[in-house]
PDB file of C-alpha atoms in Angstrom:
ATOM      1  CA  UNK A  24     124.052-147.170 252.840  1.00 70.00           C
ATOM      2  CA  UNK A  25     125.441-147.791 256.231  1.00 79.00           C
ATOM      3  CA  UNK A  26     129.551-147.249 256.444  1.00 87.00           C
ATOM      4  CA  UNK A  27     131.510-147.630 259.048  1.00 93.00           C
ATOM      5  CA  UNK A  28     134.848-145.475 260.406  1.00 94.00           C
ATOM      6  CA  UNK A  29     137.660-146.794 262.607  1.00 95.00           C
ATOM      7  CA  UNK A  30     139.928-143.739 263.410  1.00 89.00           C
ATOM      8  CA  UNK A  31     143.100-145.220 264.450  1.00 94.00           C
ATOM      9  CA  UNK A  32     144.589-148.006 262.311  1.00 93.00           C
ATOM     10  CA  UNK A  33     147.094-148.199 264.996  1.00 96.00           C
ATOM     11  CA  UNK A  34     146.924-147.585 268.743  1.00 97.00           C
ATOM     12  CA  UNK A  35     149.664-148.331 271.456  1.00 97.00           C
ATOM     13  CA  UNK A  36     149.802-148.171 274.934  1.00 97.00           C
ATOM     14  CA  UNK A  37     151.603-149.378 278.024  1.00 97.00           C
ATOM     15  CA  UNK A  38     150.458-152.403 279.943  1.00 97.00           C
ATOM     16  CA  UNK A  39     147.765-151.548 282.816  1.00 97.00           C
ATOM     17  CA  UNK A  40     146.950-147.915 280.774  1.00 98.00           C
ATOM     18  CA  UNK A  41     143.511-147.468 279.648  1.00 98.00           C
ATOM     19  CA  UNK A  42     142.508-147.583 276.393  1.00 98.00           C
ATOM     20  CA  UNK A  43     139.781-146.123 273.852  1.00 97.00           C
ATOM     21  CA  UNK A  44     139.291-147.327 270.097  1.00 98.00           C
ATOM     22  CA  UNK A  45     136.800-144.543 267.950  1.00 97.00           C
ATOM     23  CA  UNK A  46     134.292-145.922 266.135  1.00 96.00           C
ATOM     24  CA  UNK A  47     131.357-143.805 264.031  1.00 95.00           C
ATOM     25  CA  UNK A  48     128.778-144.957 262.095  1.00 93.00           C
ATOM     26  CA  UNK A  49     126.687-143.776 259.269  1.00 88.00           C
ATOM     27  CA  UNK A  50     123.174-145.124 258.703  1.00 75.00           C
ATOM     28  CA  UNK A  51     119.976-144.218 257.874  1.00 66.00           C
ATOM     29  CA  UNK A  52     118.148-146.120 259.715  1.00 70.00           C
ATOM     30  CA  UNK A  53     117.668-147.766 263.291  1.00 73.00           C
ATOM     31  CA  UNK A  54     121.525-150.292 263.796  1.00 79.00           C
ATOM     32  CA  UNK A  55     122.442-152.678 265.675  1.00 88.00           C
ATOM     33  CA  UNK A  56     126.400-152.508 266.630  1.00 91.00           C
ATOM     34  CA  UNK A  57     128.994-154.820 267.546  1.00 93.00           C
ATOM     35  CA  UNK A  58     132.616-154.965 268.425  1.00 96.00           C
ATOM     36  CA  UNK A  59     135.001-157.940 267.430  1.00 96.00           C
ATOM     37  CA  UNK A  60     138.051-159.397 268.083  1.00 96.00           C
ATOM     38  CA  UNK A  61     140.232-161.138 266.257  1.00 94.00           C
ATOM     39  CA  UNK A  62     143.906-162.822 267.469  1.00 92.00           C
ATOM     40  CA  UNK A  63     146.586-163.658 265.132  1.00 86.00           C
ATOM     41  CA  UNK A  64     145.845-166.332 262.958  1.00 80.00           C
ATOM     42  CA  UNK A  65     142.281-166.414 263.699  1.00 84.00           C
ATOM     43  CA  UNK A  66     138.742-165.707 263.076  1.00 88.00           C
ATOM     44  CA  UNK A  67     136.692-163.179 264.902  1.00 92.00           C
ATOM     45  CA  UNK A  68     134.885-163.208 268.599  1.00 93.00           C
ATOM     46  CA  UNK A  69     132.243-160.948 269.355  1.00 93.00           C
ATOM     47  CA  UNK A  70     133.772-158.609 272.380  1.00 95.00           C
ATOM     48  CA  UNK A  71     129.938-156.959 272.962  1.00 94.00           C
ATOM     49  CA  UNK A  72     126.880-155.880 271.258  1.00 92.00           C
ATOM     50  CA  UNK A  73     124.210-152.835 271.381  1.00 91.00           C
ATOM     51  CA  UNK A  74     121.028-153.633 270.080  1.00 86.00           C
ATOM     52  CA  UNK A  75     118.879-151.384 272.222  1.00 82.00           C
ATOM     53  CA  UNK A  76     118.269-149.946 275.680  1.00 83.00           C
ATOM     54  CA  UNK A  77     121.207-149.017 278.452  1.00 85.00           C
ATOM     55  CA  UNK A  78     123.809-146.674 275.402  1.00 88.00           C
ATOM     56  CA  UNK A  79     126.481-148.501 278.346  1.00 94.00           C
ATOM     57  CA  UNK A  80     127.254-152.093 277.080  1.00 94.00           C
ATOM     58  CA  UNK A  81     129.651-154.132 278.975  1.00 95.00           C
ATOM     59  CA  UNK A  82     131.597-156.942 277.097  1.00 94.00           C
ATOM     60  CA  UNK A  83     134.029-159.887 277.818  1.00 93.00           C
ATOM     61  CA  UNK A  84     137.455-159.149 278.775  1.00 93.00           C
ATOM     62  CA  UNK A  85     136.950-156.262 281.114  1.00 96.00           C
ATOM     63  CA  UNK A  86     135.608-154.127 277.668  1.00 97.00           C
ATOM     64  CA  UNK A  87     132.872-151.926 277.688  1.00 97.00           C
ATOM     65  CA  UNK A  88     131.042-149.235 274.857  1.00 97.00           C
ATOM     66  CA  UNK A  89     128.967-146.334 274.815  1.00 95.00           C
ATOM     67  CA  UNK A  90     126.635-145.670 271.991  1.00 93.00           C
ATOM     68  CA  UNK A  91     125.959-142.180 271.555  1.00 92.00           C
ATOM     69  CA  UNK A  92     123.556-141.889 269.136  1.00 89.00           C
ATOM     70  CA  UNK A  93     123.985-137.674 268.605  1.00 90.00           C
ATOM     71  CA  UNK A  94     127.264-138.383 267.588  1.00 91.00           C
ATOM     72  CA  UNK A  95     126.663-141.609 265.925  1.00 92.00           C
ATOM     73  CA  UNK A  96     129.868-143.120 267.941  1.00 94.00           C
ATOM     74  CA  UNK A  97     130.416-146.523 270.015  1.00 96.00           C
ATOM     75  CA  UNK A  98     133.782-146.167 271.158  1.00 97.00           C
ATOM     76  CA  UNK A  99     135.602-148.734 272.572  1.00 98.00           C
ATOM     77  CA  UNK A 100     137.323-148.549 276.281  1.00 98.00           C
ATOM     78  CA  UNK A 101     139.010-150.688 278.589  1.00 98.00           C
ATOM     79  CA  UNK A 102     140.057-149.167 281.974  1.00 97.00           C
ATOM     80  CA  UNK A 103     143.521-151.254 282.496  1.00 97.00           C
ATOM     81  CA  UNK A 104     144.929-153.312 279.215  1.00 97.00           C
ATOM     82  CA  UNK A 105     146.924-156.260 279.616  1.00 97.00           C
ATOM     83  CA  UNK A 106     149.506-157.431 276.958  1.00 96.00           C
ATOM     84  CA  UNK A 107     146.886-160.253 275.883  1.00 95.00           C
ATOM     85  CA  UNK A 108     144.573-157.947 274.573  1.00 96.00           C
ATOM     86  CA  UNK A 109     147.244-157.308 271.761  1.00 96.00           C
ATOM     87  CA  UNK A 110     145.128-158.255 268.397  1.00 96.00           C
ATOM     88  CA  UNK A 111     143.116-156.513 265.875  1.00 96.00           C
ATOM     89  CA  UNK A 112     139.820-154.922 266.737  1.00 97.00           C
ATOM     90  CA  UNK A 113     136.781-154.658 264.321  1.00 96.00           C
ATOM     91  CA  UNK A 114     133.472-152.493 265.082  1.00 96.00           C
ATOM     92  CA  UNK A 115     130.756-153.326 262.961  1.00 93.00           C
ATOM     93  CA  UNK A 116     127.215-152.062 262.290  1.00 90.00           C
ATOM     94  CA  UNK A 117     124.408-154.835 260.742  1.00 84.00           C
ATOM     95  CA  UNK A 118     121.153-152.653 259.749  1.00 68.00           C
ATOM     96  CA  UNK A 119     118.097-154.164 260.598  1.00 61.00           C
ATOM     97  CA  UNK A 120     116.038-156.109 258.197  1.00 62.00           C
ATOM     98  CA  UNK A 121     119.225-157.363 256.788  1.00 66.00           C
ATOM     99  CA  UNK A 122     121.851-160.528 257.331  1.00 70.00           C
ATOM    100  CA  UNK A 123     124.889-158.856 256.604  1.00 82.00           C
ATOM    101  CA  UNK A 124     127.750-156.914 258.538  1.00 88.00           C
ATOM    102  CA  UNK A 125     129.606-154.111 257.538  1.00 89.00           C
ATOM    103  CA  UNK A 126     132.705-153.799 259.383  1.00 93.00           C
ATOM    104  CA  UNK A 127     135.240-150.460 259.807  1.00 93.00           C
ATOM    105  CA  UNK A 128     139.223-151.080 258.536  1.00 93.00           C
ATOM    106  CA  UNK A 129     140.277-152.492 262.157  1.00 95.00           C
ATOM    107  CA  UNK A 130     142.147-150.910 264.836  1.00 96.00           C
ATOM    108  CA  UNK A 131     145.428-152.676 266.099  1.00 96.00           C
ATOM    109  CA  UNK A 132     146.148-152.524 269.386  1.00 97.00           C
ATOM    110  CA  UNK A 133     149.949-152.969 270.640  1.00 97.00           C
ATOM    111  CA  UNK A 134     150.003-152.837 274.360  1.00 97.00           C
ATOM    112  CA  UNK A 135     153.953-153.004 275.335  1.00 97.00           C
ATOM    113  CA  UNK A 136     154.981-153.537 279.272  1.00 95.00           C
TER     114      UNK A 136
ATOM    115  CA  UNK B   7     129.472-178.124 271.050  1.00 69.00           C
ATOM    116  CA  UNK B   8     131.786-177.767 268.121  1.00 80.00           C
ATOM    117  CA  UNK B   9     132.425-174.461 266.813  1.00 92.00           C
ATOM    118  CA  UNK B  10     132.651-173.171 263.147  1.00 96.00           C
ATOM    119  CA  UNK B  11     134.506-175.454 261.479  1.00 96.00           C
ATOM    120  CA  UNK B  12     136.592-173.991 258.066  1.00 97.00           C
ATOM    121  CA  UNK B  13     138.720-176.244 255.641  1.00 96.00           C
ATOM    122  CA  UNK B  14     141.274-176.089 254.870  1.00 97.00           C
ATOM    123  CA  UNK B  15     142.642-174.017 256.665  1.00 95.00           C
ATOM    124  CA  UNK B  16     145.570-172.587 254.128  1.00 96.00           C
ATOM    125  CA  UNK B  17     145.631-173.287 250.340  1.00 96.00           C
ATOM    126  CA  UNK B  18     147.613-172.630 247.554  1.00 97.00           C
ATOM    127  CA  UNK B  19     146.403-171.693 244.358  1.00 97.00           C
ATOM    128  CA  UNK B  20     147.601-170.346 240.557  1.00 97.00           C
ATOM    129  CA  UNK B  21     145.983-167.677 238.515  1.00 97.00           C
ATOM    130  CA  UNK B  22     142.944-168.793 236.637  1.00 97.00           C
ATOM    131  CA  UNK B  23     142.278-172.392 238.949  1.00 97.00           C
ATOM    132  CA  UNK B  24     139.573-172.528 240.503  1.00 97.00           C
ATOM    133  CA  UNK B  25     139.044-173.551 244.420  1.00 98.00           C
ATOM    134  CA  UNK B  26     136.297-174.819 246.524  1.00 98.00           C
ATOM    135  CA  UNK B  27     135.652-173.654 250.479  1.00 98.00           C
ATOM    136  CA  UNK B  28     134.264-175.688 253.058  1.00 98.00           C
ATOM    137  CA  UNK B  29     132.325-174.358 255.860  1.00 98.00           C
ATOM    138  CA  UNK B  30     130.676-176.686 258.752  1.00 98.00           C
ATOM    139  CA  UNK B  31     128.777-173.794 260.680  1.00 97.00           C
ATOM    140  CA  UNK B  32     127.256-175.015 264.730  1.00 96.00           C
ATOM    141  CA  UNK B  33     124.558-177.703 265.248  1.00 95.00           C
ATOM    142  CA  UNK B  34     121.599-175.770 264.853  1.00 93.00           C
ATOM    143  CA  UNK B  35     122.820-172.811 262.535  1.00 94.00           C
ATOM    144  CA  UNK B  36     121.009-173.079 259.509  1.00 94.00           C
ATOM    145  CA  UNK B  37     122.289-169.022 258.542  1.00 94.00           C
ATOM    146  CA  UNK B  38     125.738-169.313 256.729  1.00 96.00           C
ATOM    147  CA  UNK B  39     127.614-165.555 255.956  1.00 95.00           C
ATOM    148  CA  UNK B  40     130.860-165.535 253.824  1.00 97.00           C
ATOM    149  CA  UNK B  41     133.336-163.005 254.687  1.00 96.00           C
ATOM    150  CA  UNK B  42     136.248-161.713 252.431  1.00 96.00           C
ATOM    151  CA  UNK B  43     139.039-160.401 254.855  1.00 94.00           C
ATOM    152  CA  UNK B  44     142.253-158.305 252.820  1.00 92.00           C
ATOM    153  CA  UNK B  45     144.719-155.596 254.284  1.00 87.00           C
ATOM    154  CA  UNK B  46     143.713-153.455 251.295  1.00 82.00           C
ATOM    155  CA  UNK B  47     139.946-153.978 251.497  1.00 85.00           C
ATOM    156  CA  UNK B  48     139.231-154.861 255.379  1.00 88.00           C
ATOM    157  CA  UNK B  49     136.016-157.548 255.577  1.00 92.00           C
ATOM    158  CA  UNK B  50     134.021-157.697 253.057  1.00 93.00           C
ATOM    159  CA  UNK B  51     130.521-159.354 252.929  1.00 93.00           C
ATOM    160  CA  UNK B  52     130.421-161.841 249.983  1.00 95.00           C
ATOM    161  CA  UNK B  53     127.292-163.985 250.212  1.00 92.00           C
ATOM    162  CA  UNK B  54     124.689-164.879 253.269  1.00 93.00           C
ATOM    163  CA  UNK B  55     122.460-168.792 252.791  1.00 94.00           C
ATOM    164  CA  UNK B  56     119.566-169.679 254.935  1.00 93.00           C
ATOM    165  CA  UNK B  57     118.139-173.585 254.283  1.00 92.00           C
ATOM    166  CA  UNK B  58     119.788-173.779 251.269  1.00 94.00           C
ATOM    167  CA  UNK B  59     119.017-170.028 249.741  1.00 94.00           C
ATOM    168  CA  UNK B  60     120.411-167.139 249.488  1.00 93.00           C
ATOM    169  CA  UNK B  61     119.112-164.313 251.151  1.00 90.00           C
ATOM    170  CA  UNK B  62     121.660-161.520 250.417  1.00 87.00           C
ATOM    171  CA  UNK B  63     124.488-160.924 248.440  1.00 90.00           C
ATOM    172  CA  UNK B  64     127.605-158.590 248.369  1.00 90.00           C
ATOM    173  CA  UNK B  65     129.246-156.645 245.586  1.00 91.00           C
ATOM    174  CA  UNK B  66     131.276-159.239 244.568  1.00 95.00           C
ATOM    175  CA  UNK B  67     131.791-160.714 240.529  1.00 96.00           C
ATOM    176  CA  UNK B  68     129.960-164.168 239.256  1.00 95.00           C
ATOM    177  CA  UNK B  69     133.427-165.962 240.257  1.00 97.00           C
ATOM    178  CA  UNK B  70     132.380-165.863 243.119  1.00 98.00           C
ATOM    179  CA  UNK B  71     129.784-168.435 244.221  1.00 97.00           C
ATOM    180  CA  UNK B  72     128.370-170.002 246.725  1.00 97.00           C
ATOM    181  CA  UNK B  73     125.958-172.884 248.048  1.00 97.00           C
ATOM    182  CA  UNK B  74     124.362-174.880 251.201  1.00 97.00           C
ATOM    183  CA  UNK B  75     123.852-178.065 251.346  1.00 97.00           C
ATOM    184  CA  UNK B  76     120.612-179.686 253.457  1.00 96.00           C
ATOM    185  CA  UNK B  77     122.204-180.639 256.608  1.00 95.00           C
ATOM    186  CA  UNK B  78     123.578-176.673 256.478  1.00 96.00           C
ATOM    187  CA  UNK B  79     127.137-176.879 255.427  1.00 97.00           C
ATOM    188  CA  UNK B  80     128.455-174.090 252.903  1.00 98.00           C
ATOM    189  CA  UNK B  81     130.639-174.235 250.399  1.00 98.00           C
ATOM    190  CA  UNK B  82     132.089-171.099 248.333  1.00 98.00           C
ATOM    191  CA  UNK B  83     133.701-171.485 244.907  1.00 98.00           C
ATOM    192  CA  UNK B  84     135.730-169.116 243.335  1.00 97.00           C
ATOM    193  CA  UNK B  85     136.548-169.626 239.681  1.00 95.00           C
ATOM    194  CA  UNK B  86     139.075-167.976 237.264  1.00 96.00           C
ATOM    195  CA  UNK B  87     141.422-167.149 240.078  1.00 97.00           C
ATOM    196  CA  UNK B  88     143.151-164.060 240.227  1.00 97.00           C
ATOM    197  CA  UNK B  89     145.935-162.415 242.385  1.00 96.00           C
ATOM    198  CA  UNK B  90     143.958-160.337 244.020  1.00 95.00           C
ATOM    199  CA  UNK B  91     141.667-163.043 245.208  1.00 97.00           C
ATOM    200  CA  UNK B  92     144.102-163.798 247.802  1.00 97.00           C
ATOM    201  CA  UNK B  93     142.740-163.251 251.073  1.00 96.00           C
ATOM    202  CA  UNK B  94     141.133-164.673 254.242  1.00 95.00           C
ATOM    203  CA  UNK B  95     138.266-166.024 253.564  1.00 97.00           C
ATOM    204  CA  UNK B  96     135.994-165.908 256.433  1.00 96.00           C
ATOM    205  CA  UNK B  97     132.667-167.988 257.157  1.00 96.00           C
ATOM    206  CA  UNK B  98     130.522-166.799 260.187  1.00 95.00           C
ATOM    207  CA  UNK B  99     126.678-168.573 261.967  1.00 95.00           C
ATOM    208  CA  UNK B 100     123.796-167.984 263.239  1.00 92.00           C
ATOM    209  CA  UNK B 101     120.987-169.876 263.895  1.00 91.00           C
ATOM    210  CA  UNK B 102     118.696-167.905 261.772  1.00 85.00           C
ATOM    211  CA  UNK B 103     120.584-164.916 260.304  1.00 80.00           C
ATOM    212  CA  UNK B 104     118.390-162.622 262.426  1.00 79.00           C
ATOM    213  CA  UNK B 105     119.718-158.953 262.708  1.00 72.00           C
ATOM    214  CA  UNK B 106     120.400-159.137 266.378  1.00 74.00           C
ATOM    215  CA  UNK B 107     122.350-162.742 266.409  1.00 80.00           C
ATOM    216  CA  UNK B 108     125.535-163.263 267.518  1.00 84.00           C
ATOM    217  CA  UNK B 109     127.539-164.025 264.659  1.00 88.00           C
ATOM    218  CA  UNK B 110     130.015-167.176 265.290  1.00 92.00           C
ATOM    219  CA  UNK B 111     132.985-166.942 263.015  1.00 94.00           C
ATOM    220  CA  UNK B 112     135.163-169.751 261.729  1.00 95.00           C
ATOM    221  CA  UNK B 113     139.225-169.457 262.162  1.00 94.00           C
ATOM    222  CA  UNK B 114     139.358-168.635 257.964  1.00 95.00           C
ATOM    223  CA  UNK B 115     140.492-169.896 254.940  1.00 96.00           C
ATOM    224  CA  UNK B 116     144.072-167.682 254.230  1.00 96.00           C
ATOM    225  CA  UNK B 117     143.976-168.471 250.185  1.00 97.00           C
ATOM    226  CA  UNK B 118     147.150-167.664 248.185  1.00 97.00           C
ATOM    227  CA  UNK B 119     146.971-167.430 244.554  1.00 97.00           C
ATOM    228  CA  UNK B 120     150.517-167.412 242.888  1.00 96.00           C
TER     229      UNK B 120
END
């Protein structure tokens, strides 16, 4: 069964740092990952998505993700945070063949000025 | 176009009542996913519908139910209500539930049960 393992439950960081959130993934066969969003007091937005092809996969909001299949990660990383992206961030891995998402325990990220 | 569209939005509840969840997924999505979201428990898949069926189901008790209606709307049902149904309850689209969709999620349902 696929599982997936958020890290940090908590990461802060100053405004204009970057930032990484660790994601890994367990599954026995071929994945499709995603990264979400989601503000207070509301649902979730897909950031970006790796379903094949370049392992480098550029989101909205200045994000980006490596998948690194070896190490079965797709971490997370924004070069300069603003305080905006303050919210709750969910990496998720669907396996093929099936409808439903299995999503790690979040990562909050506090960026402070 | 509209986006996911989840009623009502908060709702408060007493053990062993039952409730009823409305989901109005995007023109066009006929795949409707139910989510379960808890600070215990993270998000939890509950149930997935595709023209009225559904396809997939996650480890969730019978109290927990679920249908679609023709013109795609969801609905979820939980019966016998208990405290630790309390939650966000999440309802995401797609147009056909494919594997490599974009999933378009719905604000939530924040259920309390008293």
């Amino acid at each position: 069964a696929q599982s997936v393992t958020q890290l940090d439950s908590q990461v802060p960081v100053f405004e204009e740092a970057p930032v990484e959130l660790r994601c890994n993934y367990s599954s026995s066969v071929s994945v499709y990952l995603f990264w979400y969003v989601q503000y207070p007091n509301q649902g979730l937005q897909l950031l970006l998505k790796y379903l094949s092809g370049s392992t480098l996969v550029k989101g909205i909001n200045g994000f980006e993700a490596e998948f690194n299949k070896s190490q079965t990660s797709f971490h997370l990383r924004k070069p300069s945070v603003h305080i905006s992206d303050t919210a709750e961030y969910f990496c998720a891995v669907r396996d093929t063949g099936f409808q439903k998402l299995v999503f790690g325990t979040g990562t909050r990220l506090l960026v402070s000025p | 176009k509209a986006g996911v569209t989840q009623t009502p939005r908060y709702l408060i509840k007493t053990r062993g009542q039952q409730v009823t969840l409305s989901c109005s997924p995007i023109s066009g999505h006929r795949s409707v996913s139910w989510y379960q979201q808890t600070p215990g428990q993270g998000l939890q898949f509950l149930f997935e519908y595709f023209s009225e069926t559904q396809r997939n189901k996650g480890n969730f008790p019978g109290r927990f139910s679920g249908r679609q209606f023709s013109n795609s709307r969801s609905e979820m049902n939980v019966s016998t209500l208990e405290l630790g149904d309390s939650a966000l309850y999440l309802c995401a689209s797609s147009r056909t539930g494919t594997e490599n969709e974009k999933l378009f999620f719905g604000s939530g349902t924040q259920l309390s049960v008293l």
